[in-house]
XYZ file of C-alpha atoms in Angstrom:
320
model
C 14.872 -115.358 -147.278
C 12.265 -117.444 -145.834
C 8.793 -117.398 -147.089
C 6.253 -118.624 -144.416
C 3.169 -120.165 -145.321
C 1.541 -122.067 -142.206
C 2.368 -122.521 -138.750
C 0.502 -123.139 -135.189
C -1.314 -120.056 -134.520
C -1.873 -118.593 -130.745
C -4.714 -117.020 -129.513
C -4.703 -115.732 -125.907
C -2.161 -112.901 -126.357
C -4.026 -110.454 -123.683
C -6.005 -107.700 -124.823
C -6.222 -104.251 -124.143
C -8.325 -101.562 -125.855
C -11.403 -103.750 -126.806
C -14.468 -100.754 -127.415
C -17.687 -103.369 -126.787
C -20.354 -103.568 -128.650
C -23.108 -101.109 -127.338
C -26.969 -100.821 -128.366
C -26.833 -97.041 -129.508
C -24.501 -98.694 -132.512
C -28.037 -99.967 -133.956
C -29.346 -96.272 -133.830
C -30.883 -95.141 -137.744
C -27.649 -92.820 -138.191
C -25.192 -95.644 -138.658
C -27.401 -97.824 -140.548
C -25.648 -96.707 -143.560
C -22.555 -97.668 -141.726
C -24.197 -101.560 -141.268
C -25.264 -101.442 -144.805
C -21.836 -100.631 -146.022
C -20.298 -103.491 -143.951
C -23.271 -105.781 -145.265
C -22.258 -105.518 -148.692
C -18.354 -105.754 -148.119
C -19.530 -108.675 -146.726
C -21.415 -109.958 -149.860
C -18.466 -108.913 -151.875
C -16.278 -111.922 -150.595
C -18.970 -114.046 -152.099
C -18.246 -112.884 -155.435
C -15.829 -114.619 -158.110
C -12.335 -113.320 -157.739
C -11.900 -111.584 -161.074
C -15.597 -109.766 -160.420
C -13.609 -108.718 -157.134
C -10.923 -107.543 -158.948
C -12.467 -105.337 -161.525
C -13.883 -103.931 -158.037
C -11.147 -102.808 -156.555
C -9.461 -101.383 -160.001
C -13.244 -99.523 -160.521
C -12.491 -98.342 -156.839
C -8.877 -97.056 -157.076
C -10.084 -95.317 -160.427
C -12.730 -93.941 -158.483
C -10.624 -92.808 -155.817
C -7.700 -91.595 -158.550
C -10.480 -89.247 -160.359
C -12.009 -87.654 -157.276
C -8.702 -87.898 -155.106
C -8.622 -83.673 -154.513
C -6.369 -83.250 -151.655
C -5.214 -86.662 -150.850
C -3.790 -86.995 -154.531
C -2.502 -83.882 -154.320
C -0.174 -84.476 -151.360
C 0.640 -88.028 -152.776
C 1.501 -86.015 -155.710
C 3.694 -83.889 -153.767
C 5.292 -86.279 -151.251
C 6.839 -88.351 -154.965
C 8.070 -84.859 -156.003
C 10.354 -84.318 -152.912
C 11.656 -87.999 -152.650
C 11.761 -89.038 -156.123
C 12.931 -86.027 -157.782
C 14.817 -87.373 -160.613
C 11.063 -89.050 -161.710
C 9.629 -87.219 -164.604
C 6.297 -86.582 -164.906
C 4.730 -89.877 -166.817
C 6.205 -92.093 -164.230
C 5.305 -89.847 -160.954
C 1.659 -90.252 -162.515
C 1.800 -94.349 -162.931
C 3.447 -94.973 -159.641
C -0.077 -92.830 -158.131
C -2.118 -94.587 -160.342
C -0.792 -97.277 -159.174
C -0.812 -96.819 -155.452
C -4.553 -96.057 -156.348
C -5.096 -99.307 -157.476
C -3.767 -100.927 -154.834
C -5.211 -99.003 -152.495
C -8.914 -99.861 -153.535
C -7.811 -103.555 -154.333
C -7.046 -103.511 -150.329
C -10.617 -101.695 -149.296
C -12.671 -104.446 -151.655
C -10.283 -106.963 -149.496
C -11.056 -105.852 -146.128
C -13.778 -108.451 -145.305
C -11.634 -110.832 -145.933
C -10.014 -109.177 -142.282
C -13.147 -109.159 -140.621
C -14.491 -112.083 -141.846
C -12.283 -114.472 -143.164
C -11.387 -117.726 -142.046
C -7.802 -118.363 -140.280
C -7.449 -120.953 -143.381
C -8.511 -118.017 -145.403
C -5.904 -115.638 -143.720
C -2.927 -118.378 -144.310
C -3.786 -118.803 -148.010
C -4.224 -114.813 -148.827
C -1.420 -113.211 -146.779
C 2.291 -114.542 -146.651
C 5.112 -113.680 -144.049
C 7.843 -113.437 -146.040
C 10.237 -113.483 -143.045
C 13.854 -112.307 -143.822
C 14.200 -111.377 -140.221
C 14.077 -114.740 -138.459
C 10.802 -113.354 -136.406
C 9.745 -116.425 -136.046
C 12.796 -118.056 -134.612
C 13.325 -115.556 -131.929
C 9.594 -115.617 -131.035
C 9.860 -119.834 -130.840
C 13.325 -119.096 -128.674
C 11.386 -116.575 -126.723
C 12.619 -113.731 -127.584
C 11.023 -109.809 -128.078
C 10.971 -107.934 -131.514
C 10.125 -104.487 -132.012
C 8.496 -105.231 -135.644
C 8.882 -101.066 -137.005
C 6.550 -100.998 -140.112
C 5.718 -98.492 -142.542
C 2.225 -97.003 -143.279
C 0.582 -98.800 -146.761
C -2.624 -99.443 -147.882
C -1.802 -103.330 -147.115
C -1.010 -102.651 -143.471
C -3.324 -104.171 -141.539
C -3.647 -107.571 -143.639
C 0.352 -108.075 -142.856
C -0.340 -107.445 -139.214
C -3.572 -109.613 -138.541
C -1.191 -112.942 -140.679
C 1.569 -112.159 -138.213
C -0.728 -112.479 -135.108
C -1.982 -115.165 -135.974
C 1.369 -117.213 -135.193
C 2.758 -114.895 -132.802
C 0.119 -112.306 -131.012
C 1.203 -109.183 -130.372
C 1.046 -105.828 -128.983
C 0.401 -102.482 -131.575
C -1.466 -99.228 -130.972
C -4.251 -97.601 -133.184
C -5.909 -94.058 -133.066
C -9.786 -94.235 -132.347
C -11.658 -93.905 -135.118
C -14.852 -91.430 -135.321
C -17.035 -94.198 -136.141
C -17.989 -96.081 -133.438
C -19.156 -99.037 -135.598
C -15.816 -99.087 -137.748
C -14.086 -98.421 -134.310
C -15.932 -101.903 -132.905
C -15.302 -103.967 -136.370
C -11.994 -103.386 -136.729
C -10.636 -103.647 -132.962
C -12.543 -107.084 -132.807
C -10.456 -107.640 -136.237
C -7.164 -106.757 -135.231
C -7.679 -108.331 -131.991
C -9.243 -111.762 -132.978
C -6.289 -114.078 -133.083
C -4.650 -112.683 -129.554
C -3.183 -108.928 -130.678
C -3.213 -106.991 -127.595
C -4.684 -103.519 -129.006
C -3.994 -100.523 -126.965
C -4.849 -96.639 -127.752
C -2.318 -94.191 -128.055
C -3.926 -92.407 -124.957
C -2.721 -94.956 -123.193
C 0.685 -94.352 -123.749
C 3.816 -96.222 -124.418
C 3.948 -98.488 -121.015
C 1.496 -101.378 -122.015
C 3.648 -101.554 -125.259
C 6.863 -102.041 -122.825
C 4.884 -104.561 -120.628
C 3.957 -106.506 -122.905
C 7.867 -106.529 -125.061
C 9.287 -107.278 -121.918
C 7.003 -110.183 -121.747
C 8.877 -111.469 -125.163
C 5.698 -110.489 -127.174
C 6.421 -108.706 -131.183
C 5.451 -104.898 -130.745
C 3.868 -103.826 -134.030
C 5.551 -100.041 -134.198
C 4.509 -96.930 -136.624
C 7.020 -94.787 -136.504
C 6.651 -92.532 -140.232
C 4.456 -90.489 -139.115
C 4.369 -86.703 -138.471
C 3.237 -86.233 -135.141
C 4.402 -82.519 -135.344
C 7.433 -80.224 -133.827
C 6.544 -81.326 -129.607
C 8.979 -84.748 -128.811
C 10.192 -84.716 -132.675
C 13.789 -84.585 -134.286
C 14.283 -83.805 -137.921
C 15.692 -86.608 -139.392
C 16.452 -87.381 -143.251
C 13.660 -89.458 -145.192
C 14.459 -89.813 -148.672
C 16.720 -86.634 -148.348
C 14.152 -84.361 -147.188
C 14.016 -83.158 -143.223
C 11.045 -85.171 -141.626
C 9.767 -84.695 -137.673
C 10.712 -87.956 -136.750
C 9.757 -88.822 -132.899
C 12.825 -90.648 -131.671
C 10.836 -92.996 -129.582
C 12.566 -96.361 -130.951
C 15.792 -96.217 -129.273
C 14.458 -95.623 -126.512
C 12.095 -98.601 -126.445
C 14.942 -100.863 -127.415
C 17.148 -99.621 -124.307
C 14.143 -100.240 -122.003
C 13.498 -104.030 -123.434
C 16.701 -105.019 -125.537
C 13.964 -106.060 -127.945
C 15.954 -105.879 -131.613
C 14.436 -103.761 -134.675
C 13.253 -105.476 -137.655
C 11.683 -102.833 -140.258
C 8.553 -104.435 -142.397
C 5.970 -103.141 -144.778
C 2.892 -104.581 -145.892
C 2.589 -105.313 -149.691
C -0.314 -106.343 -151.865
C 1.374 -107.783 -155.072
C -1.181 -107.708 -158.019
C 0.616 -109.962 -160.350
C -0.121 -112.641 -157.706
C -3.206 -111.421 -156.104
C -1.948 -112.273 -152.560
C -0.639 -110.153 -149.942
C 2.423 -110.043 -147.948
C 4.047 -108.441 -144.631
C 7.717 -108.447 -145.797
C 10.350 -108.469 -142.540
C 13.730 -107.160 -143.221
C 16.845 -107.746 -141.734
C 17.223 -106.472 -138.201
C 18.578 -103.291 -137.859
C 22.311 -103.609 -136.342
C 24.128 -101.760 -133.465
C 21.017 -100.073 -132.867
C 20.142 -97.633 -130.274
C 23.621 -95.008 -131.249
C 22.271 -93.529 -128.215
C 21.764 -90.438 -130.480
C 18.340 -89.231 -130.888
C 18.739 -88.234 -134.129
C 20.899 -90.574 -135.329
C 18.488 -93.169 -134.330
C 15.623 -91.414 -136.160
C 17.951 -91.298 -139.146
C 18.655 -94.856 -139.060
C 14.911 -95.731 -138.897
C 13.750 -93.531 -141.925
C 16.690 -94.830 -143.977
C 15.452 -98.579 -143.246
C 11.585 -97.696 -144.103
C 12.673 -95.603 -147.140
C 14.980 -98.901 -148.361
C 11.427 -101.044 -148.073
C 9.609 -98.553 -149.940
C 11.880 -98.511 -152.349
C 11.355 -101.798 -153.432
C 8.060 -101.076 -154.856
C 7.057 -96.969 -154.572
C 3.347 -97.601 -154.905
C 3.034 -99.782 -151.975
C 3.870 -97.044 -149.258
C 0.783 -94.565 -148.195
C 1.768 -91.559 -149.801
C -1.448 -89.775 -149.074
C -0.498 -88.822 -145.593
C 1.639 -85.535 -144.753
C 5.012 -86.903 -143.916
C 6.794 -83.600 -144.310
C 3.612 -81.336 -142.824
C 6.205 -80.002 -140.044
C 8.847 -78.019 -141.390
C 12.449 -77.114 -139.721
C 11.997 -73.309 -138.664
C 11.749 -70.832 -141.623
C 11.424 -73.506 -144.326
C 8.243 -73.181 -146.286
C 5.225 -75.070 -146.559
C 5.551 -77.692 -149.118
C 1.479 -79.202 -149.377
C-alpha cells in the first residue's frame, strides 16, 4: 500500500459545467445562503478541538432530528448487516452521524483552503498505483462510493491528477456556484449529468481519471438488479461499457474521514481484474461486490441515508 502525501499538482485539466457567477445571486432571498457560507468561513478560524466539538454538536444535531433520513439509514443496516443486533446497528448510525457533521463543519476547508492546506488534511492512500498509470499516461475509471467524505477525497486527487466527474445541479444557485468553482479549482473538468456520458469518454480517452458514482438507484429504466450486500439493488450497468469504449481499468475508492486521526482520506483499491465479463449483470455484480468490500472496512463511512434499494424487482415489497 502506498500512502501519498505530496506531489506536483496540475491545474489546466479543461472544464466543463462551470455555472458563473450572476448578480441575481446577491438578491435578499439568498442572503441567508451568504451568511451561512460567511460563518463556515469563520469556522476554519477557530482552534481545532472548538471545531471538533462542532461537528460532534452537529452530527448529534442531525442524529436527534434525523426523521426520514435516519430512518432509511436505519433500514438500509437492517438489510445488509442482518446478523447486527440492535446496540451496534445504533452506534454504527451514531457514528456515521458524527462523521457526517465532522465533514459539513470541514467543508470550508474545500472552498477555501489552501493547496498546502488540502495536502496536509486529505491523504491518497493509493493501493491502486493511480498515480503510476496517470505519470505513464494512462486512463482510470476511479468507481467510488457515496460517503459523507466524498468530495474532500476527490478535490486531493485533482489536485495531482485533474479529472473528469459529473454532479447533479443543485437547487441553490449559490451552493450550485461555490461548490462547482470548488470541485473545479485545481483542473477537474465538471460536467452535468444532462450532458450525458460522452464528455466523460472524451476526456478518458484523453488518459484523464474519470471520477464514477455508480451506487446509486437511478430506478427500473437502463437498470439490472444486481446483489449489494445480498440484497437485489437497480444497478445501471454503465461501467463495462465505459471500459470497452476506453480500455480505461477500474479501481473502486471511497472517501474516509478517520476521527482517531482527524484527517481525511480517498482510499484506492486494487483494480478490478478481467473486467468487462461482457455480462451486464455480471458486471453490475462485480461492481457492488467491490464497493460493498470498501464499506466494509469501516460501516459508518458509507452514506447510508440515501435509498439504495428504493426500486424493487417486480412484486417484492417496499422496504423504506
Amino acid at each position: 500500500m502506498t500512502e501519498v502525501t505530496d506531489t506536483s499538482g496540475r491545474e489546466h485539466a479543461p472544464g466543463g459545467y462551470l455555472p458563473p457567477f450572476r448578480a441575481f445571486m446577491l438578491h435578499p432571498r439568498y442572503w441567508p445562503t451568504w451568511l451561512g457560507i460567511g460563518l463556515l468561513w469563520a469556522v476554519m478560524g477557530l482552534p481545532r478541538p472548538v471545531a471538533l466539538g462542532l461537528g460532534r454538536l452537529v452530527g448529534w444535531m442531525a442524529w436527534r432530528s434525523g426523521g426520514k433520513r435516519r430512518h432509511f439509514a436505519d433500514v438500509n443496516l437492517r438489510l445488509c448487516f442482518p446478523d447486527w443486533d440492535a446496540a451496534r446497528r445504533e452506534q454504527v448510525l451514531r457514528d456515521h452521524f458524527r462523521i457526517a457533521g465532522q465533514c459539513f463543519v470541514d467543508y470550508p476547508l474545500l472552498w477555501f483552503g489552501s493547496r498546502r492546506r488540502h495536502r496536509e488534511r486529505i491523504r491518497l492512500v493509493d493501493e491502486a498505483g493511480v498515480l503510476a498509470m496517470q505519470q505513464a499516461g494512462r486512463p482510470v475509471i476511479l468507481c467510488a462510493a457515496h460517503a459523507p467524505a466524498l468530495d474532500f477525497g476527490g478535490l486531493r486527487l485533482s489536485l495531482e491528477v485533474g479529472g473528469v466527474s459529473f454532479a447533479k445541479p443543485m437547487s441553490n444557485p449559490v451552493v450550485e456556484w461555490i461548490n462547482t468553482r470548488s470541485r473545479s479549482q485545481y483542473g477537474a473538468a465538471m460536467f452535468s449529468r444532462d450532458q450525458g456520458l460522452r464528455p466523460a469518454i472524451r476526456h478518458i480517452r484523453l488518459g484523464k481519471v474519470f471520477y464514477y458514482l455508480g451506487d446509486e438507484d437511478l430506478g427500473r429504466e437502463h437498470a439490472v438488479f444486481a446483489p449489494f450486500f445480498g440484497i437485489p439493488k437497480a444497478t445501471v450497468p454503465a461501467l463495462g461499457r465505459l471500459v470497452k469504449l476506453t480500455g480505461a481499468p477500474v479501481v473502486p475508492a471511497i472517501g474516509f474521514y478517520r476521527t482517531d486521526e482527524d484527517c481525511y482520506e480517498l482510499v484506492m483499491a486494487p483494480p478490478l481484474e478481467d473486467f468487462p465479463t461482457g455480462d451486464d449483470a455480471t458486471d453490475a455484480a462485480r461492481m457492488n461486490a467491490a464497493l460493498e468490500a470498501l464499506i466494509r472496512r469501516d460501516p459508518a463511512q458509507y452514506l447510508w441515508t440515501l435509498r439504495f434499494f428504493k426500486t424493487r424487482p417486480q412484486g417484492e415489497p417496499r422496504v423504506y
